[in-house]
Short mmCIF file of C-alpha atoms and ligand atoms in Angstrom, two decimals:
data_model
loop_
_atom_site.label_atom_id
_atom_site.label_comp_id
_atom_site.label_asym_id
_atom_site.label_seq_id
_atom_site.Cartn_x
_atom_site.Cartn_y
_atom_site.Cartn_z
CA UNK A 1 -18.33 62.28 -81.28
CA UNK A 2 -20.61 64.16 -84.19
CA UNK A 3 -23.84 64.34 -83.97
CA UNK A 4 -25.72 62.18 -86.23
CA UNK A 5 -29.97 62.49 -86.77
CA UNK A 6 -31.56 60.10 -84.01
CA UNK A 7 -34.42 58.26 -85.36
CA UNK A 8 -34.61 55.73 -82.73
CA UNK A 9 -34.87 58.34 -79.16
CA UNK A 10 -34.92 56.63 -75.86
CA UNK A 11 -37.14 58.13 -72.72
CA UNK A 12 -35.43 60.74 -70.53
CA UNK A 13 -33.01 58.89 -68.24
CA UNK A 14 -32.66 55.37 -69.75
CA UNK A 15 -29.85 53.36 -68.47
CA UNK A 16 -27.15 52.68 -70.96
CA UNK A 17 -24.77 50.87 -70.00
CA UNK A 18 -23.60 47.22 -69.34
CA UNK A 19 -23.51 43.35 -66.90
CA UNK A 20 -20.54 41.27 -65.79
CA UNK A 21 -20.21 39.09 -62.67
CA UNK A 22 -17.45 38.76 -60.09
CA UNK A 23 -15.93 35.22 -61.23
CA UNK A 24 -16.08 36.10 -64.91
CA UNK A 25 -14.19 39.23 -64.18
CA UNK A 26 -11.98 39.79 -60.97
CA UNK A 27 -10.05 37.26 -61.33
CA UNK A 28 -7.59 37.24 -57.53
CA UNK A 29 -9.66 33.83 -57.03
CA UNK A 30 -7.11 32.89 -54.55
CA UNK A 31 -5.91 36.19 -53.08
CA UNK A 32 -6.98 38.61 -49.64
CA UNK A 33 -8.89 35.69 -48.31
CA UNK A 34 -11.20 34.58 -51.11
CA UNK A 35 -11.94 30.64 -50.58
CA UNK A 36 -13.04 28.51 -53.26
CA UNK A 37 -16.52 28.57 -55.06
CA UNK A 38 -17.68 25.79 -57.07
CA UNK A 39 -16.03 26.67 -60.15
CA UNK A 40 -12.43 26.97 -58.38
CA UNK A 41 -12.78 23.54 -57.24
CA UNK A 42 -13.70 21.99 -60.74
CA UNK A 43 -11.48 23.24 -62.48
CA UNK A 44 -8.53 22.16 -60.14
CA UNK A 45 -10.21 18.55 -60.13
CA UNK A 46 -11.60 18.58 -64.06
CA UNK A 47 -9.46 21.40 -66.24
CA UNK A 48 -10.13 19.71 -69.32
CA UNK A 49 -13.74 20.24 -69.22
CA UNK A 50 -12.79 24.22 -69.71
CA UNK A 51 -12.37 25.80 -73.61
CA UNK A 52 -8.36 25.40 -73.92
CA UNK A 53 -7.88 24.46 -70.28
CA UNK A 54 -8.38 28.08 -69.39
CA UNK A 55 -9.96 28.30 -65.59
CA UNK A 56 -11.25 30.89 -63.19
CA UNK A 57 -7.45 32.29 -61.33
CA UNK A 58 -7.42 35.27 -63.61
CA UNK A 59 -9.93 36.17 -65.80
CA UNK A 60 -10.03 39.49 -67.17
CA UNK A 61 -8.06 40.62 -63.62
CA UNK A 62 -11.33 43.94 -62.72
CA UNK A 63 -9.89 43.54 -58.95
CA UNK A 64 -6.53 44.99 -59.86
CA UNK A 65 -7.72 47.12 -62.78
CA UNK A 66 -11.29 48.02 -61.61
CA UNK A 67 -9.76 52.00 -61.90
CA UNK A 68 -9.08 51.89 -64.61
CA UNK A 69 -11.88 49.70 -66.19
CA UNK A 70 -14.44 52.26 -64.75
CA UNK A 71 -12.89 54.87 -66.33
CA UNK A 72 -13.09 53.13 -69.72
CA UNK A 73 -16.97 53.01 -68.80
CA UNK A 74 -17.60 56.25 -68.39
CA UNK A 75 -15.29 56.99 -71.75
CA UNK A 76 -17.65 54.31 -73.79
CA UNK A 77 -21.05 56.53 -72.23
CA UNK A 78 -21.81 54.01 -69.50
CA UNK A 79 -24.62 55.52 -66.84
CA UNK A 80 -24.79 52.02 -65.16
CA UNK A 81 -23.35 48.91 -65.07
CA UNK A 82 -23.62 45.92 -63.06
CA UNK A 83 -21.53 43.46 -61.26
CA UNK A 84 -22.38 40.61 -59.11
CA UNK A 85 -20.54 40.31 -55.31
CA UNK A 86 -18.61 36.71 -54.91
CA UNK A 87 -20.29 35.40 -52.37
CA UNK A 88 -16.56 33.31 -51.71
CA UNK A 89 -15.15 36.80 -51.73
CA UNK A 90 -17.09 38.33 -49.20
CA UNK A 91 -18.17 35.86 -46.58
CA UNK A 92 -15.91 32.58 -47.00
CA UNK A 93 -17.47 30.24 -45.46
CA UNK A 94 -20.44 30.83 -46.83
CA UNK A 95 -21.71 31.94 -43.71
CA UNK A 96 -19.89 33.40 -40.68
CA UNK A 97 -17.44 36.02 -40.81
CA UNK A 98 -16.70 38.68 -42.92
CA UNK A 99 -13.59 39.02 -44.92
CA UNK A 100 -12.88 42.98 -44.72
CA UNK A 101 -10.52 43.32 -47.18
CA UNK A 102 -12.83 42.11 -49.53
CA UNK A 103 -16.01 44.24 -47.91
CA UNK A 104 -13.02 47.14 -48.77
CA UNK A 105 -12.77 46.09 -52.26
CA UNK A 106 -16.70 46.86 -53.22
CA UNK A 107 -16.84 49.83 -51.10
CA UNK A 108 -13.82 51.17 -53.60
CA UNK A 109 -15.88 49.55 -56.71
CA UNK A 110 -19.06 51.67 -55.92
CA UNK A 111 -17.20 54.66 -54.77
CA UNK A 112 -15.23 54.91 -57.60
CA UNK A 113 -18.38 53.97 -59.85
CA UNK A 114 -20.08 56.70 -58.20
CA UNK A 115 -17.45 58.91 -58.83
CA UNK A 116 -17.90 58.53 -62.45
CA UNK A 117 -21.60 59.02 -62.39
CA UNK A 118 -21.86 55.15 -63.01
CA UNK A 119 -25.29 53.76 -61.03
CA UNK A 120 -23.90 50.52 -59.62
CA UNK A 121 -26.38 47.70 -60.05
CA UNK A 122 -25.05 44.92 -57.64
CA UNK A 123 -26.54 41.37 -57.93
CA UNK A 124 -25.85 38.86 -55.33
CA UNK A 125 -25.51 35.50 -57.10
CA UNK A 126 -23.97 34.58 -60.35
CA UNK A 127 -23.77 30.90 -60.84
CA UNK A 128 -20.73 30.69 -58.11
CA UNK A 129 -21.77 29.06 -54.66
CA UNK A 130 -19.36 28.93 -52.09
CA UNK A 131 -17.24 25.72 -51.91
CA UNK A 132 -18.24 25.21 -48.38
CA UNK A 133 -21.74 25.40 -49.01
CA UNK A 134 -21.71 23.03 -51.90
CA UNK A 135 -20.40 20.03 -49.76
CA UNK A 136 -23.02 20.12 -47.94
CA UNK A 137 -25.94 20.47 -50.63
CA UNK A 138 -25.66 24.14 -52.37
CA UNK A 139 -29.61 25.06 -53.24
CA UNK A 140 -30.49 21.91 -52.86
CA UNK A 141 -30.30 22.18 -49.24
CA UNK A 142 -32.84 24.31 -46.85
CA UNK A 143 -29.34 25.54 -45.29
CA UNK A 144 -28.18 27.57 -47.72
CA UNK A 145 -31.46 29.21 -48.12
CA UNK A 146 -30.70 30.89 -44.23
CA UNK A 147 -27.17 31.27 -45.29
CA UNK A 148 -28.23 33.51 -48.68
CA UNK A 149 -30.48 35.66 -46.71
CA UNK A 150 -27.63 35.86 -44.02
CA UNK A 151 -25.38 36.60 -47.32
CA UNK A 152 -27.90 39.60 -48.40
CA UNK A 153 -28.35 41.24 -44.98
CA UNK A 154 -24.93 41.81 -44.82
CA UNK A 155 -24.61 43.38 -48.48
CA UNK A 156 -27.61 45.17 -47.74
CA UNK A 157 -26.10 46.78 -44.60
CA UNK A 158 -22.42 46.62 -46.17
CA UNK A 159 -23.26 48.89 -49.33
CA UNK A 160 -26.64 49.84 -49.38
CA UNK A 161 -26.13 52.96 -47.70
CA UNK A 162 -24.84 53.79 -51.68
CA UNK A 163 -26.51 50.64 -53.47
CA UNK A 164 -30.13 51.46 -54.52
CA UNK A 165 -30.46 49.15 -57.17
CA UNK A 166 -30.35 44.50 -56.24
CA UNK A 167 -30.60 41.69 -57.34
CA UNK A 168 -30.58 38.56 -56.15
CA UNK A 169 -30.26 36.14 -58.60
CA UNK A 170 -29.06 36.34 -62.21
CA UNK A 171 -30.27 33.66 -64.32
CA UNK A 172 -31.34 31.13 -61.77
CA UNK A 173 -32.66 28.26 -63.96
CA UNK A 174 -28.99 28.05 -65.36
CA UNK A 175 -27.58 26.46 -61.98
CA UNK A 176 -29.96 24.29 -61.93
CA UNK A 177 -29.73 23.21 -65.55
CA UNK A 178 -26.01 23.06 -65.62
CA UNK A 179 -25.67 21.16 -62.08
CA UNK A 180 -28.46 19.09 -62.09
CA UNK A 181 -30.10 18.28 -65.27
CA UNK A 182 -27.57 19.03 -68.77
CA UNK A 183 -24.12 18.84 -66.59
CA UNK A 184 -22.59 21.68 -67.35
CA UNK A 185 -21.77 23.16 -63.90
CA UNK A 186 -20.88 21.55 -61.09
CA UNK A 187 -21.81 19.62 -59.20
CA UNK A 188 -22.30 17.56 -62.39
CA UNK A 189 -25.75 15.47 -61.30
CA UNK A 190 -28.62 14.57 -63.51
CA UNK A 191 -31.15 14.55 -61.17
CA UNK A 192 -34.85 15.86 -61.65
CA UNK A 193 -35.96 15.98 -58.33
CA UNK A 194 -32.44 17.52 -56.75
CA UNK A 195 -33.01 19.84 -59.44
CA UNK A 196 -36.97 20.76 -58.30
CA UNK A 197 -35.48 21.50 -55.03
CA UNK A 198 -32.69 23.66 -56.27
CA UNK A 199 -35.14 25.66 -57.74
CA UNK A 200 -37.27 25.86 -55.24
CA UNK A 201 -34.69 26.84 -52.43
CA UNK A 202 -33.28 29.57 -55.25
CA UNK A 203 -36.78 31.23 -55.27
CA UNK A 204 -37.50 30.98 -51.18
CA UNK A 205 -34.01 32.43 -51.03
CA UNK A 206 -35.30 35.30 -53.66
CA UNK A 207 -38.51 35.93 -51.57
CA UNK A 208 -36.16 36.18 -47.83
CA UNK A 209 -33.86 38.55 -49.28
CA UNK A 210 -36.71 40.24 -50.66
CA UNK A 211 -38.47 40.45 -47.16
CA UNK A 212 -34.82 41.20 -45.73
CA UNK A 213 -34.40 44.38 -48.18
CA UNK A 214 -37.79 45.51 -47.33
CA UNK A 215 -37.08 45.68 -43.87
CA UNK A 216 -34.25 47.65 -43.83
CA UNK A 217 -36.46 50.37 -45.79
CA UNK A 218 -32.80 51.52 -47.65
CA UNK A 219 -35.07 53.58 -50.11
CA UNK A 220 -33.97 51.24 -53.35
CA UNK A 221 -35.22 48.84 -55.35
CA UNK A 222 -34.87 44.83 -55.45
CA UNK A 223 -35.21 42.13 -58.00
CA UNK A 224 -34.12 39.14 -60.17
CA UNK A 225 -32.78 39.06 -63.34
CA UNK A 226 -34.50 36.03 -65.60
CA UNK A 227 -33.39 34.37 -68.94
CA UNK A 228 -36.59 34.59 -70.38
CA UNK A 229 -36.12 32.81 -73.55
CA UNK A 230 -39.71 33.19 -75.53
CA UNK A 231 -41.20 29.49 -76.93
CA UNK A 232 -42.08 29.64 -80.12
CA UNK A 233 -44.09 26.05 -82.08
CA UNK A 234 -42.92 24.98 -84.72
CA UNK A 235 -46.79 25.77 -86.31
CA UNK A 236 -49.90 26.22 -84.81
CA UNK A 237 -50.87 22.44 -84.20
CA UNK A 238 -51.98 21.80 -80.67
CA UNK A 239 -49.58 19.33 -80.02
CA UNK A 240 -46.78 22.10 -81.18
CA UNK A 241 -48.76 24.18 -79.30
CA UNK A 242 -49.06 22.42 -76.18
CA UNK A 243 -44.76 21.64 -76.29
CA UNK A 244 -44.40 25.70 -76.52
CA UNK A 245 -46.91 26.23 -73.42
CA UNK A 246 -44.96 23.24 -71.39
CA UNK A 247 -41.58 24.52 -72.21
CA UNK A 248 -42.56 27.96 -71.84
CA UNK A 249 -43.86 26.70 -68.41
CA UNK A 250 -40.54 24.93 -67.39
CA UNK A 251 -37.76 27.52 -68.29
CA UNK A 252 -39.49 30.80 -68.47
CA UNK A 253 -42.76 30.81 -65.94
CA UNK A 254 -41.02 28.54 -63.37
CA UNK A 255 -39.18 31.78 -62.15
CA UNK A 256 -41.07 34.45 -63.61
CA UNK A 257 -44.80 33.63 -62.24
CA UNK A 258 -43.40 33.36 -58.67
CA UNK A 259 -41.08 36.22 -58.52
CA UNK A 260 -43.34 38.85 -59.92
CA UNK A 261 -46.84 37.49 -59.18
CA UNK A 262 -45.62 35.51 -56.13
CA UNK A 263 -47.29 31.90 -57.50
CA UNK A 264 -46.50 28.96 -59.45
CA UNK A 265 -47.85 28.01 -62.81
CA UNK A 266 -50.29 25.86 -62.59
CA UNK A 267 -49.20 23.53 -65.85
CA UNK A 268 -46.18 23.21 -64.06
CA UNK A 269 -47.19 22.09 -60.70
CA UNK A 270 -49.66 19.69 -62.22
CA UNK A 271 -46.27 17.66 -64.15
CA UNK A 272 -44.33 17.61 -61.05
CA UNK A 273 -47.34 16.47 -59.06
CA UNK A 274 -48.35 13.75 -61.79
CA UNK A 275 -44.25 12.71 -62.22
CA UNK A 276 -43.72 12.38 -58.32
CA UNK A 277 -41.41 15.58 -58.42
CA UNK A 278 -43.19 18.01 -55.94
CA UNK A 279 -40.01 20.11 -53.82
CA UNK A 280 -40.09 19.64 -50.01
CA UNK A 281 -41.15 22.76 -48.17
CA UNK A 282 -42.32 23.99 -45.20
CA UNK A 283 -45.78 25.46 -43.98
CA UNK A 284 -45.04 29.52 -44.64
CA UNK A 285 -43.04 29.18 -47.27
CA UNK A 286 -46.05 29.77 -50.27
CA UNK A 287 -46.82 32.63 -48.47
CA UNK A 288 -43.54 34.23 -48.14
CA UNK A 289 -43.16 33.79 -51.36
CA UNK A 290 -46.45 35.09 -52.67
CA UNK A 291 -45.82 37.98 -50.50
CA UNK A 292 -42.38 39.02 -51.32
CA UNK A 293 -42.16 39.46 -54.97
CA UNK A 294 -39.98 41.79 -56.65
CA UNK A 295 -39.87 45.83 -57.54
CA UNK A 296 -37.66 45.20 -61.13
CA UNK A 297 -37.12 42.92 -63.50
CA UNK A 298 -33.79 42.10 -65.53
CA UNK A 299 -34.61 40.61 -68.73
CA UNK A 300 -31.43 38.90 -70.05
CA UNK A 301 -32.17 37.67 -73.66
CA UNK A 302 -29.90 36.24 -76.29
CA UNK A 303 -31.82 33.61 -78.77
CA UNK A 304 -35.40 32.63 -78.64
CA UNK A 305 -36.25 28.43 -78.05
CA UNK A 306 -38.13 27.14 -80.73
CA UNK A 307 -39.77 23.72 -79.84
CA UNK A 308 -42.27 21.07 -81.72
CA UNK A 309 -44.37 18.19 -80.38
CA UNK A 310 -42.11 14.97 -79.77
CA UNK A 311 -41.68 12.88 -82.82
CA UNK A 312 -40.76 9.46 -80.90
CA UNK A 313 -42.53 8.01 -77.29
CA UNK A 314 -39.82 8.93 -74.65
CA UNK A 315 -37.72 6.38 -73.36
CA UNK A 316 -39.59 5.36 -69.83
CA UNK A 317 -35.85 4.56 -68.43
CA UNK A 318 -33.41 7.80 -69.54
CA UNK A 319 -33.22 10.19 -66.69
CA UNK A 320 -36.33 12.45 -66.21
CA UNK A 321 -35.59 15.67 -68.25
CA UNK A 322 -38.35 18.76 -69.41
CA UNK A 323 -37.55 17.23 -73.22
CA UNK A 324 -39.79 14.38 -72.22
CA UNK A 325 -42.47 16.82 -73.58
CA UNK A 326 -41.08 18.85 -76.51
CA UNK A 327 -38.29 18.18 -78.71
CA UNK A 328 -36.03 21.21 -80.24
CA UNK A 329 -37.08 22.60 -83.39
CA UNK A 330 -34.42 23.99 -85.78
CA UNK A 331 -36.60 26.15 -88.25
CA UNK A 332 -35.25 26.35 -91.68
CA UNK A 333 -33.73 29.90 -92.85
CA UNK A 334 -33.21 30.81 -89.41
CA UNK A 335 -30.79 33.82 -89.13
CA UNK A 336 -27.74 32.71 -87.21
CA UNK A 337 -25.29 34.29 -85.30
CA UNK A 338 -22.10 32.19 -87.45
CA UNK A 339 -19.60 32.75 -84.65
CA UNK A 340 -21.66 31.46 -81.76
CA UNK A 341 -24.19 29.14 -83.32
CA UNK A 342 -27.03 30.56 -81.92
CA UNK A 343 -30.09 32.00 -83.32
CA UNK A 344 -30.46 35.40 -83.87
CA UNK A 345 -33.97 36.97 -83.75
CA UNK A 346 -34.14 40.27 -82.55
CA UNK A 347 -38.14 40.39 -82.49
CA UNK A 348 -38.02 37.99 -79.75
CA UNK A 349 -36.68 40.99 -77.33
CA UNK A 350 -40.25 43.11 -78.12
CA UNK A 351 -42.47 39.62 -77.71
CA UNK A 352 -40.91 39.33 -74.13
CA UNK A 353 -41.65 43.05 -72.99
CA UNK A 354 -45.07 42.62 -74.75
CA UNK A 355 -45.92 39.39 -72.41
CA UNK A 356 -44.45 41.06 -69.45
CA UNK A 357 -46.96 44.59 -70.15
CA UNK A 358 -50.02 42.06 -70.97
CA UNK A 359 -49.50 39.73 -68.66
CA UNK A 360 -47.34 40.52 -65.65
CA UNK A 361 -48.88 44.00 -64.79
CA UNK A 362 -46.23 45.46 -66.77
CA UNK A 363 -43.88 45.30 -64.19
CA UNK A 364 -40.66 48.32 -64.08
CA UNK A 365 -38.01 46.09 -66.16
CA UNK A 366 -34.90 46.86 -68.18
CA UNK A 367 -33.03 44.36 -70.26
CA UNK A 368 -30.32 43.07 -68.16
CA UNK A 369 -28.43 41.44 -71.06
CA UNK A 370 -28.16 40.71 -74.54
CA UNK A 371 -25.21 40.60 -76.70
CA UNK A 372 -23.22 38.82 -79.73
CA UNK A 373 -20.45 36.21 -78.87
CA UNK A 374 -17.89 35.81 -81.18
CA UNK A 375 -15.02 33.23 -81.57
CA UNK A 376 -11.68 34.09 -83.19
CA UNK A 377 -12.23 38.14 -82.65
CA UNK A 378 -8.87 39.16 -83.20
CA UNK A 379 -9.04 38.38 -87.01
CA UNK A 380 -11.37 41.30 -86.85
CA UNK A 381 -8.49 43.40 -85.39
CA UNK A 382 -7.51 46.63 -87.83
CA UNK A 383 -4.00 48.08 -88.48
CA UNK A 384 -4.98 50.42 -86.14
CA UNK A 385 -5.44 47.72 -83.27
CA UNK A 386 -8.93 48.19 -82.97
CA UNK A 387 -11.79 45.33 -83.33
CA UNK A 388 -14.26 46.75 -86.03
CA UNK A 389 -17.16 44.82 -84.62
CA UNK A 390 -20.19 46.21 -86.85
CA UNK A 391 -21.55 42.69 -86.63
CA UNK A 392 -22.31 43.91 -82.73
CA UNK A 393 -23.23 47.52 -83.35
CA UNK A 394 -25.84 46.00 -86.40
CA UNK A 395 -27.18 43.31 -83.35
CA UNK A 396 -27.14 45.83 -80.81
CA UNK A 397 -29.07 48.30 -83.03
CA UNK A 398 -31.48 45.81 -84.32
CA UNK A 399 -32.41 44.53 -81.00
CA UNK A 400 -33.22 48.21 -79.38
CA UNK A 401 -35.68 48.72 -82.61
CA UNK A 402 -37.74 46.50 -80.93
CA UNK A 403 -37.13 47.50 -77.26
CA UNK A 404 -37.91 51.26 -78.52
CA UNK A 405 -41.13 50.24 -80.25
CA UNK A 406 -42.79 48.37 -76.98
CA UNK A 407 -41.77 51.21 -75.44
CA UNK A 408 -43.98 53.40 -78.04
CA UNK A 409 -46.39 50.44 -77.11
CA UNK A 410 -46.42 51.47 -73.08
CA UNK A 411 -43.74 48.62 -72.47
CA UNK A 412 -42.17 49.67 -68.96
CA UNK A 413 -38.32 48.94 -69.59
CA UNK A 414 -36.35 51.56 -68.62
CA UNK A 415 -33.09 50.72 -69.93
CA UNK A 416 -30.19 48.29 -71.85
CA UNK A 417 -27.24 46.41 -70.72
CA UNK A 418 -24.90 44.86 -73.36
CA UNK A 419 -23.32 41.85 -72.02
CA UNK A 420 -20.79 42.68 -71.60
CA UNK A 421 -18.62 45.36 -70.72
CA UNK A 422 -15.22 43.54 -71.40
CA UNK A 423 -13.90 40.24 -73.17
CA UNK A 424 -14.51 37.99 -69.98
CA UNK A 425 -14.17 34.44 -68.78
CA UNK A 426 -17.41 32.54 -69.51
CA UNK A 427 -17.49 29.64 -67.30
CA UNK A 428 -16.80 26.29 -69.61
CA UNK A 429 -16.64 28.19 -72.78
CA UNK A 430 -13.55 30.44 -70.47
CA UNK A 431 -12.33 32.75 -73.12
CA UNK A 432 -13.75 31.67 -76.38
CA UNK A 433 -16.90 33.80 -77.26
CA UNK A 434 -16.06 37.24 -76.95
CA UNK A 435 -19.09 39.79 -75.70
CA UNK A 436 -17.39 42.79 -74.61
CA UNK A 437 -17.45 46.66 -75.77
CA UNK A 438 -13.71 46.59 -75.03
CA UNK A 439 -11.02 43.62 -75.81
CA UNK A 440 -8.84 41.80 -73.11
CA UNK A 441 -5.91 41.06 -74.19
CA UNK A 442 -4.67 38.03 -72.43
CA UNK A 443 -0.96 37.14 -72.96
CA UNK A 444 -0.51 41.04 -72.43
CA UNK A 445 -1.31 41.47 -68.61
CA UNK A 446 -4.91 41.51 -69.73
CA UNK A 447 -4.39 44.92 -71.39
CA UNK A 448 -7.31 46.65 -73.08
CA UNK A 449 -8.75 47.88 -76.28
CA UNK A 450 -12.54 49.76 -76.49
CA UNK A 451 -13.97 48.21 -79.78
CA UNK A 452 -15.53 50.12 -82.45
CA UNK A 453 -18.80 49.10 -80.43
CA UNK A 454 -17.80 50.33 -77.99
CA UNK A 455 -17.19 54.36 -79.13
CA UNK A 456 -20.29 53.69 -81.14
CA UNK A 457 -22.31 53.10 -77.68
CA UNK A 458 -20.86 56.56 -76.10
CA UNK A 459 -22.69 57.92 -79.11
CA UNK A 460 -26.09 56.46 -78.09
CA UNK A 461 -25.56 57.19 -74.62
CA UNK A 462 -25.15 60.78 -75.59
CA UNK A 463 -28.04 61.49 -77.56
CA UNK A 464 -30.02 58.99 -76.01
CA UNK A 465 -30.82 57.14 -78.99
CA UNK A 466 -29.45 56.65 -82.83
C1 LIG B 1 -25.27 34.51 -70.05
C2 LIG B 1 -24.65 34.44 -68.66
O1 LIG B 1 -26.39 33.71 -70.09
O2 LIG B 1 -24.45 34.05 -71.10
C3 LIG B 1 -23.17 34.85 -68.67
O3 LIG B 1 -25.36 35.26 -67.73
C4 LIG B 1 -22.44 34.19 -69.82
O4 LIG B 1 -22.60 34.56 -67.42
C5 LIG B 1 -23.13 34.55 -71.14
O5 LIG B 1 -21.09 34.55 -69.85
C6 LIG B 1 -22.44 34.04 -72.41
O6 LIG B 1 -22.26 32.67 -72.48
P1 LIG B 1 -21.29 31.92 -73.50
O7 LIG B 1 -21.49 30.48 -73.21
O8 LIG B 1 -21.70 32.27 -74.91
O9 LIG B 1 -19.90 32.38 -73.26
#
């Protein structure tokens, strides 16, 4: 690749690179001992509720291809990348015995990454619990809290010989709002208080494996990765005002304020308390929790929330939801991402990293995820067979602007991670917005294509900037 003039240079040793999770990618979901996880099971009992009836058996097929996927890493200037274990995969029964061919199969993933000179990244849990666990509860039983940290210990011991960097959860609040507030996971409830509890078991189960890692003194790093979608008002009228702060306080600072300053916010604690929605816990578990909090921070950001007082009284008798205080705001001229439908606005990425230097001790962070979804990519296929995705390169370049200016600021991130690395399956939406550097191409044995974005990004990688 020439070398062009880099106006935009990165610190020494950023991590370039890029995120992808084990049921989006391996595909196998029924092969070498694998049981079912939640999203096996609904789409076997509900396929129509999946884009095209497309479900989780094959996806974009990384446990047979993983070789040579890795190597197309390396050739697109990849220094990291991260993948999430299936939990199913590994242990399946959620808790009990081991599955060794599967232990076998991300000892050769992190070998081979190695290999390359790839830092694996490995997060624990990504949106697929265990079948087994589900029936009886998933987070929203105390059960499955013991069975995580069980779940961790043995990663930890498994891989982290070779591991240094965890995480345990990516995106936590999207369980809970998918399976038990917005149904769009299973299992499918709209339930307020099931949901509290979810989200309280997720972050006890955050602060054990947390504890867990610590004890094993393995020499790495731990930590979460958070949508942290910034609130903006609709103007600066304390009522619009007051519906950012509260939906800042239920989708953002519900997970952020305990994991990195070990405590809840106090706005939110007072709604539950006043609605009747306070989780169950036990005696220690504040304490654990205020005294396990994590070393690094993913940031995963795609579109901000913008949000304006409600304009009618809430109906006492619809199902208790956080839009009882705010209602969406769609702000005129908004810049949109046509192919997705969501809002593009690439400042938001610097207004996050600002908060989390100003307010959360600026805390070692990286962004975990961000990334353009597009339907209908192959009509941006050339004669050449290769997807001329500027659209991504401009997004990507617009949105590290920002990251590389808070970092001028003293913002602590020390890296980027598109997602995602390849075309994947994307849970109810399966195959229709495409993310990836490189194309899957799915009535072809999933054969693959790097992207124009995708040679573009070896560029970056290799002069550290643009
Ligand atoms: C992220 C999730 O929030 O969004 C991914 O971590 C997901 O798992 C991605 O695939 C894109 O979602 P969608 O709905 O546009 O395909």
């Amino acid at each position: 690749m020439t070398e062009s003039v880099v106006q935009y240079r990165f610190p020494e040793g950023f991590w370039w690179g890029s995120s992808a999770s084990a049921t989006q990618t391996e595909g196998a979901a029924d092969r070498d001992g694998k049981s079912q996880n939640i999203w096996d099971y609904w789409y076997e009992r509900e396929p129509s509720r999946f884009f095209n009836g497309v479900g989780p058996g094959d996806t974009s097929r990384f446990y047979d291809k993983y070789k040579e996927d890795i190597r197309l890493m390396k050739e697109i200037g990849h220094n990291s990348f991260r993948l999430s274990i299936s939990w199913s995969r590994l242990i399946p029964d959620g808790t009990g015995e081991i599955n060794q061919k599967a232990a076998a199969f991300y000892q050769n993933v992190i070998d081979e990454m190695l290999a390359h000179h790839i830092e694996p990244f490995v997060n624990l849990f990504h949106f697929d619990m265990p079948l087994a666990l589900q029936r009886s509860g998933g987070w929203v039983s105390r059960n499955t809290v013991d069975a995580f940290e069980h779940y961790a210990k043995t990663c930890f011991s498994l891989f982290g010989g070779k591991v240094k960097k965890w995480f345990t959860h990516n995106e936590p609040i999207v369980p809970i709002e998918g399976g038990y507030l917005y149904d769009f996971h299973y299992p499918n409830h709209v339930n307020f208080q099931e949901a509290v509890q979810a989200g309280f078991h997720t972050l006890l189960s955050n602060a054990r494996a947390v504890k867990a890692y610590r004890e094993l003194k393995q020499d790495g790093q731990i930590g979460i990765i958070l949508n942290l979608t910034p609130s903006y008002p609709r103007s600066s009228h304390p009522e619009d005002l007051k519906a950012a702060r509260i939906a800042d306080a239920f989708f953002n600072r519900s997970f952020l304020d305990p994991a990195v300053k070990g405590e809840f916010p106090s706005e939110l604690v007072e709604i539950l308390k006043a609605e009747g929605f306070l989780p169950r816990y036990e005696k220690d578990d504040l304490r654990l929790i205020q005294e396990h909090t994590i070393d690094l921070l993913g940031v995963n950001y795609y579109q901000p929330r913008r949000v304006k007082a409600k304009e009618h009284v809430p109906n006492p008798h619809a199902p208790f939801l956080p839009e009882r205080f705010f209602d969406p705001y769609v702000m005129p001229g908004r810049k949109m991402n046509p192919h997705r439908g969501w809002e593009i606005y690439e400042k938001g990425i610097y207004d996050i990293l600002t908060n989390l230097r100003e307010h959360y001790g600026n805390i070692e962070c990286f962004i975990s995820e961000n990334g353009m979804g597009v339907e209908g990519e192959e009509r941006f296929r050339d004669e050449d067979g290769i997807i001329q995705d500027d659209y991504r390169i401009e997004f990507i370049k617009e949105h590290l602007k920002w990251v590389h200016r808070a970092i001028g600021e003293g913002s602590n991130v020390k890296g980027y991670h598109l997602w995602t690395f390849m075309d994947n399956w994307s849970w109810t939406n399966a195959y229709k917005n495409r993310y990836g550097f490189v194309s899957v191409n799915l009535e072809n044995g999933g054969g693959r294509t790097v992207k124009k974005s995708g040679r573009w990004f070896k560029s970056v990688s290799d002069q550290n900037g643009f």
